[in-house]
């Protein structure tokens, strides 16, 4: 009876709180040690409910982070950018179309000194490539729709073996992975021969940067076995061409004790790894915030 009462209380008054953290560690060290460095630096929390899906890039030898901000009172996620590790200088990212939809997962990729962003716009049923204005990092310029027709989530791109490879999945479908490839970043993307590729749920949805170490290609994925955004699995892609795809689990990254309820995004910039983390917070106004969020997402 007591457990049931506690569970009901938490269901009503508890909410997820996501924050961003970083460690001084390279991708090579992560693969070698199979774990994050022990001392994670967590940013001083913003007042909003979610600061998650962080992607980091070095600009003039300083970190710049694009991330999802979700305020339950607003209902829909927005993309924000900060320089360094302080939410006080955050700016709202503009230029993403269609407008007035939930935004998240601002995947970054750099080519020939130009920085591009592929934000999640699943409500628009498309994966689109945006160029980030060099003079105004909070302004995106839509270049091209890469694929369309489904509610694609957490789309990630990397150049490998002479092609650009786009990995994505569809909202609500935790058992199929979609891969597309193109000879150029802004070119015509062709669906993989095996699409949709059957996968277990813990190897489906992306969890940050595709990355290479020592010639090997790695793909982080979200592990929802215990809860949404519970942990990250690092997978090695052993075979990838237009007809074949083979991957293997290498290791799991568990949440930090300070944010022990979840971890679902990882990003790299030279000697810095940026992650997110989830903890539970209790508030008497949580039921009202949840109601507003659900109402605005109808």
Tab-separated table of C-alpha atoms in Angstrom:
chain	number	residue	atom	x	y	z
A	1	UNK	CA	0.000	0.000	0.000
A	2	UNK	CA	2.794	2.404	0.927
A	3	UNK	CA	4.670	1.692	-2.327
A	4	UNK	CA	1.521	2.276	-4.351
A	5	UNK	CA	0.967	5.613	-2.597
A	6	UNK	CA	4.571	6.699	-3.212
A	7	UNK	CA	4.373	5.683	-6.871
A	8	UNK	CA	1.145	7.619	-7.336
A	9	UNK	CA	2.628	10.688	-5.638
A	10	UNK	CA	5.702	10.547	-7.894
A	11	UNK	CA	3.571	10.077	-10.990
A	12	UNK	CA	1.622	13.213	-10.184
A	13	UNK	CA	4.269	15.523	-8.733
A	14	UNK	CA	7.593	14.286	-10.171
A	15	UNK	CA	9.010	15.380	-13.516
A	16	UNK	CA	12.194	14.815	-15.477
A	17	UNK	CA	14.884	17.464	-15.304
A	18	UNK	CA	17.585	17.288	-18.012
A	19	UNK	CA	20.896	19.129	-17.849
A	20	UNK	CA	24.152	19.264	-19.818
A	21	UNK	CA	27.566	18.112	-18.607
A	22	UNK	CA	31.065	17.707	-20.000
A	23	UNK	CA	34.342	15.914	-19.387
A	24	UNK	CA	37.866	16.551	-20.627
A	25	UNK	CA	38.281	13.354	-22.600
A	26	UNK	CA	38.815	12.347	-26.220
A	27	UNK	CA	36.830	9.879	-28.283
A	28	UNK	CA	39.952	7.717	-28.442
A	29	UNK	CA	40.132	7.581	-24.640
A	30	UNK	CA	36.448	6.712	-24.450
A	31	UNK	CA	36.887	3.744	-26.784
A	32	UNK	CA	40.052	2.599	-25.000
A	33	UNK	CA	38.653	2.798	-21.452
A	34	UNK	CA	35.021	1.979	-22.358
A	35	UNK	CA	33.745	4.606	-19.920
A	36	UNK	CA	33.493	8.328	-19.358
A	37	UNK	CA	36.111	10.096	-17.274
A	38	UNK	CA	35.037	10.005	-13.590
A	39	UNK	CA	34.591	13.733	-12.960
A	40	UNK	CA	31.666	15.077	-14.982
A	41	UNK	CA	31.228	18.840	-14.861
A	42	UNK	CA	27.530	19.710	-14.811
A	43	UNK	CA	26.368	23.138	-15.902
A	44	UNK	CA	24.517	25.287	-13.403
A	45	UNK	CA	20.931	24.324	-14.162
A	46	UNK	CA	18.721	26.556	-16.232
A	47	UNK	CA	15.184	27.171	-15.009
A	48	UNK	CA	13.638	25.315	-17.941
A	49	UNK	CA	12.681	21.658	-17.638
A	50	UNK	CA	14.950	20.231	-20.337
A	51	UNK	CA	18.389	21.218	-21.537
A	52	UNK	CA	19.184	18.091	-23.535
A	53	UNK	CA	20.456	16.685	-26.849
A	54	UNK	CA	23.683	18.749	-26.737
A	55	UNK	CA	26.007	18.913	-29.744
A	56	UNK	CA	29.357	20.649	-29.349
A	57	UNK	CA	31.720	22.257	-31.847
A	58	UNK	CA	34.966	24.167	-31.361
A	59	UNK	CA	34.893	27.790	-32.514
A	60	UNK	CA	38.172	29.672	-32.118
A	61	UNK	CA	39.322	26.961	-29.705
A	62	UNK	CA	36.261	27.457	-27.525
A	63	UNK	CA	33.220	25.173	-27.184
A	64	UNK	CA	29.871	26.164	-28.637
A	65	UNK	CA	26.868	23.985	-27.822
A	66	UNK	CA	23.580	23.621	-29.671
A	67	UNK	CA	20.877	21.846	-27.690
A	68	UNK	CA	17.153	21.304	-27.138
A	69	UNK	CA	15.384	23.460	-24.583
A	70	UNK	CA	11.944	22.411	-23.381
A	71	UNK	CA	9.840	24.534	-21.081
A	72	UNK	CA	6.632	22.710	-20.120
A	73	UNK	CA	4.774	26.033	-20.074
A	74	UNK	CA	5.588	26.465	-23.780
A	75	UNK	CA	4.899	22.830	-24.617
A	76	UNK	CA	7.252	22.430	-27.581
A	77	UNK	CA	11.019	22.103	-27.736
A	78	UNK	CA	13.240	24.838	-29.155
A	79	UNK	CA	16.858	24.848	-30.312
A	80	UNK	CA	19.232	27.039	-28.324
A	81	UNK	CA	22.946	27.851	-28.552
A	82	UNK	CA	25.459	28.792	-25.864
A	83	UNK	CA	29.123	29.717	-25.996
A	84	UNK	CA	31.127	27.951	-23.331
A	85	UNK	CA	29.299	26.294	-20.470
A	86	UNK	CA	26.883	28.942	-19.231
A	87	UNK	CA	23.157	29.155	-19.951
A	88	UNK	CA	23.217	32.882	-19.195
A	89	UNK	CA	24.410	33.643	-22.744
A	90	UNK	CA	21.918	31.359	-24.481
A	91	UNK	CA	20.244	32.430	-27.707
A	92	UNK	CA	17.253	30.947	-29.471
A	93	UNK	CA	18.125	29.463	-32.850
A	94	UNK	CA	15.958	30.813	-35.675
A	95	UNK	CA	15.274	29.945	-39.289
A	96	UNK	CA	14.010	26.370	-38.921
A	97	UNK	CA	11.002	25.604	-41.148
A	98	UNK	CA	8.211	24.690	-40.771
A	99	UNK	CA	7.805	26.828	-37.667
A	100	UNK	CA	5.722	26.236	-34.543
A	101	UNK	CA	6.660	22.544	-34.265
A	102	UNK	CA	8.621	20.620	-31.666
A	103	UNK	CA	12.381	20.876	-32.307
A	104	UNK	CA	15.199	18.810	-30.847
A	105	UNK	CA	18.456	16.952	-31.632
A	106	UNK	CA	20.425	19.691	-33.479
A	107	UNK	CA	22.975	17.373	-35.101
A	108	UNK	CA	26.119	19.211	-36.267
A	109	UNK	CA	28.409	18.356	-39.163
A	110	UNK	CA	31.255	20.427	-40.578
A	111	UNK	CA	32.401	20.406	-44.204
A	112	UNK	CA	35.115	22.579	-45.784
A	113	UNK	CA	35.058	24.969	-42.837
A	114	UNK	CA	31.277	25.435	-43.007
A	115	UNK	CA	29.094	24.269	-40.134
A	116	UNK	CA	25.750	22.611	-40.847
A	117	UNK	CA	22.892	21.526	-38.628
A	118	UNK	CA	20.289	18.787	-39.091
A	119	UNK	CA	17.645	19.432	-36.405
A	120	UNK	CA	14.891	16.969	-35.621
A	121	UNK	CA	11.671	18.226	-37.213
A	122	UNK	CA	9.639	15.022	-37.079
A	123	UNK	CA	6.310	16.897	-37.123
A	124	UNK	CA	7.321	18.264	-40.532
A	125	UNK	CA	7.895	14.730	-41.879
A	126	UNK	CA	11.338	15.598	-43.222
A	127	UNK	CA	15.062	15.591	-42.549
A	128	UNK	CA	16.510	18.901	-43.686
A	129	UNK	CA	20.025	20.319	-43.933
A	130	UNK	CA	20.652	23.837	-42.615
A	131	UNK	CA	23.744	25.995	-42.847
A	132	UNK	CA	24.697	27.919	-39.723
A	133	UNK	CA	25.381	31.589	-40.414
A	134	UNK	CA	29.061	32.139	-39.621
A	135	UNK	CA	28.470	35.701	-38.411
A	136	UNK	CA	25.292	34.861	-36.490
A	137	UNK	CA	25.444	31.375	-34.925
A	138	UNK	CA	21.794	31.555	-33.858
A	139	UNK	CA	20.600	31.866	-37.466
A	140	UNK	CA	20.048	28.802	-39.670
A	141	UNK	CA	19.604	28.859	-43.436
A	142	UNK	CA	17.656	25.993	-44.966
A	143	UNK	CA	19.671	24.368	-47.754
A	144	UNK	CA	17.774	21.251	-48.749
A	145	UNK	CA	15.357	18.540	-47.624
A	146	UNK	CA	17.431	15.342	-47.592
A	147	UNK	CA	14.644	12.777	-47.053
A	148	UNK	CA	10.933	13.137	-46.393
A	149	UNK	CA	7.656	11.297	-45.968
A	150	UNK	CA	7.974	10.007	-42.396
A	151	UNK	CA	8.258	11.412	-38.871
A	152	UNK	CA	12.021	10.942	-38.744
A	153	UNK	CA	13.780	11.390	-35.383
A	154	UNK	CA	17.400	11.818	-34.267
A	155	UNK	CA	18.906	11.877	-37.771
A	156	UNK	CA	22.699	11.623	-37.859
A	157	UNK	CA	25.155	11.959	-40.766
A	158	UNK	CA	28.819	11.090	-41.266
A	159	UNK	CA	31.223	10.870	-44.207
A	160	UNK	CA	32.635	7.373	-44.530
A	161	UNK	CA	34.183	5.313	-47.336
A	162	UNK	CA	33.466	7.863	-50.053
A	163	UNK	CA	29.830	8.595	-49.144
A	164	UNK	CA	27.704	10.501	-46.672
A	165	UNK	CA	25.632	8.125	-44.559
A	166	UNK	CA	22.427	9.267	-42.901
A	167	UNK	CA	21.091	7.122	-40.042
A	168	UNK	CA	17.579	7.795	-38.789
A	169	UNK	CA	14.491	6.205	-37.290
A	170	UNK	CA	10.771	6.927	-37.195
A	171	UNK	CA	8.883	8.250	-34.192
A	172	UNK	CA	7.087	5.454	-32.362
A	173	UNK	CA	8.872	2.675	-34.260
A	174	UNK	CA	11.586	1.212	-32.023
A	175	UNK	CA	12.360	-1.819	-34.173
A	176	UNK	CA	13.478	-0.401	-37.515
A	177	UNK	CA	16.502	1.617	-38.565
A	178	UNK	CA	16.677	3.594	-41.799
A	179	UNK	CA	19.946	4.335	-43.621
A	180	UNK	CA	20.399	6.628	-46.628
A	181	UNK	CA	23.541	7.512	-48.581
A	182	UNK	CA	24.743	10.242	-50.928
A	183	UNK	CA	27.996	11.210	-52.622
A	184	UNK	CA	27.678	14.778	-51.344
A	185	UNK	CA	26.296	16.230	-48.122
A	186	UNK	CA	23.568	18.168	-49.934
A	187	UNK	CA	23.044	15.594	-52.677
A	188	UNK	CA	20.398	13.024	-53.539
A	189	UNK	CA	20.056	10.492	-50.723
A	190	UNK	CA	19.268	6.916	-51.697
A	191	UNK	CA	17.661	4.472	-49.307
A	192	UNK	CA	19.721	1.484	-48.202
A	193	UNK	CA	18.958	-1.817	-49.882
A	194	UNK	CA	17.904	-3.309	-46.509
A	195	UNK	CA	15.540	-0.484	-45.457
A	196	UNK	CA	13.753	-0.679	-43.093
A	197	UNK	CA	16.427	-2.584	-41.171
A	198	UNK	CA	15.065	-4.696	-38.271
A	199	UNK	CA	16.895	-3.940	-34.998
A	200	UNK	CA	16.395	-4.422	-31.299
A	201	UNK	CA	15.021	-1.319	-29.579
A	202	UNK	CA	18.324	-0.549	-27.813
A	203	UNK	CA	20.096	-0.280	-31.185
A	204	UNK	CA	17.478	1.792	-32.974
A	205	UNK	CA	17.325	5.445	-31.959
A	206	UNK	CA	20.488	7.531	-32.247
A	207	UNK	CA	22.157	9.039	-29.171
A	208	UNK	CA	24.558	11.598	-30.606
A	209	UNK	CA	27.529	11.915	-32.908
A	210	UNK	CA	28.558	9.167	-35.256
A	211	UNK	CA	32.334	9.118	-34.836
A	212	UNK	CA	35.540	7.398	-35.922
A	213	UNK	CA	38.471	6.118	-33.899
A	214	UNK	CA	41.434	4.431	-35.548
A	215	UNK	CA	39.559	3.860	-38.779
A	216	UNK	CA	36.606	2.214	-37.023
A	217	UNK	CA	33.136	3.753	-37.197
A	218	UNK	CA	30.976	3.997	-34.071
A	219	UNK	CA	27.300	4.757	-33.528
A	220	UNK	CA	25.818	5.675	-30.123
A	221	UNK	CA	22.220	4.547	-29.544
A	222	UNK	CA	19.661	5.099	-26.806
A	223	UNK	CA	18.951	2.222	-24.473
A	224	UNK	CA	15.320	2.464	-23.269
A	225	UNK	CA	15.284	-0.932	-21.529
A	226	UNK	CA	14.737	0.544	-18.056
A	227	UNK	CA	13.215	3.911	-18.994
A	228	UNK	CA	13.237	6.527	-21.738
A	229	UNK	CA	16.786	7.790	-22.228
A	230	UNK	CA	18.126	5.365	-19.647
A	231	UNK	CA	21.677	4.921	-20.966
A	232	UNK	CA	23.808	4.966	-24.115
A	233	UNK	CA	25.161	1.987	-26.030
A	234	UNK	CA	28.265	2.403	-28.169
A	235	UNK	CA	28.080	0.215	-31.279
A	236	UNK	CA	30.817	-0.450	-33.814
A	237	UNK	CA	29.660	-0.500	-37.422
A	238	UNK	CA	31.630	-3.409	-38.833
A	239	UNK	CA	30.253	-3.363	-42.370
A	240	UNK	CA	28.555	-0.554	-44.279
A	241	UNK	CA	27.895	-0.283	-47.996
A	242	UNK	CA	24.820	0.193	-50.177
A	243	UNK	CA	23.836	-3.480	-49.788
A	244	UNK	CA	25.217	-4.507	-46.384
A	245	UNK	CA	25.079	-3.337	-42.782
A	246	UNK	CA	26.552	-5.058	-39.750
A	247	UNK	CA	27.013	-3.691	-36.267
A	248	UNK	CA	28.090	-4.981	-32.867
A	249	UNK	CA	27.644	-3.758	-29.292
A	250	UNK	CA	30.898	-2.584	-27.688
A	251	UNK	CA	29.912	-1.161	-24.299
A	252	UNK	CA	27.267	0.763	-22.367
A	253	UNK	CA	27.624	4.206	-20.772
A	254	UNK	CA	25.577	4.515	-17.596
A	255	UNK	CA	24.225	7.744	-16.052
A	256	UNK	CA	26.300	9.779	-13.628
A	257	UNK	CA	25.295	9.654	-9.964
A	258	UNK	CA	24.313	13.332	-9.978
A	259	UNK	CA	21.827	12.694	-12.804
A	260	UNK	CA	21.172	9.037	-12.236
A	261	UNK	CA	17.826	8.753	-14.015
A	262	UNK	CA	19.088	8.938	-17.591
A	263	UNK	CA	21.686	9.722	-20.245
A	264	UNK	CA	20.791	9.812	-23.930
A	265	UNK	CA	23.137	12.020	-25.970
A	266	UNK	CA	26.890	12.288	-26.491
A	267	UNK	CA	28.951	14.668	-28.609
A	268	UNK	CA	32.665	15.281	-29.227
A	269	UNK	CA	34.941	18.255	-29.924
A	270	UNK	CA	38.684	17.612	-29.702
A	271	UNK	CA	39.385	16.886	-26.014
A	272	UNK	CA	35.844	17.513	-24.761
A	273	UNK	CA	32.909	15.122	-24.537
A	274	UNK	CA	29.514	16.694	-23.892
A	275	UNK	CA	26.573	14.670	-22.568
A	276	UNK	CA	23.170	15.183	-21.010
A	277	UNK	CA	21.720	13.751	-17.816
A	278	UNK	CA	18.327	13.298	-16.200
A	279	UNK	CA	17.171	13.521	-12.607
A	280	UNK	CA	13.739	13.648	-10.982
A	281	UNK	CA	12.393	16.814	-9.380
A	282	UNK	CA	9.303	17.203	-7.204
A	283	UNK	CA	7.037	20.229	-7.374
A	284	UNK	CA	3.447	20.982	-6.433
A	285	UNK	CA	2.949	22.784	-9.774
A	286	UNK	CA	4.148	19.791	-11.835
A	287	UNK	CA	0.589	18.556	-12.608
A	288	UNK	CA	-0.310	21.966	-14.051
A	289	UNK	CA	2.875	22.113	-16.136
A	290	UNK	CA	2.237	18.614	-17.506
A	291	UNK	CA	-1.327	19.576	-18.393
A	292	UNK	CA	-0.185	22.695	-20.253
A	293	UNK	CA	2.472	20.749	-22.143
A	294	UNK	CA	0.015	18.041	-23.208
A	295	UNK	CA	-2.603	20.626	-24.197
A	296	UNK	CA	-0.164	22.583	-26.376
A	297	UNK	CA	1.078	19.394	-28.062
A	298	UNK	CA	-2.380	18.383	-29.284
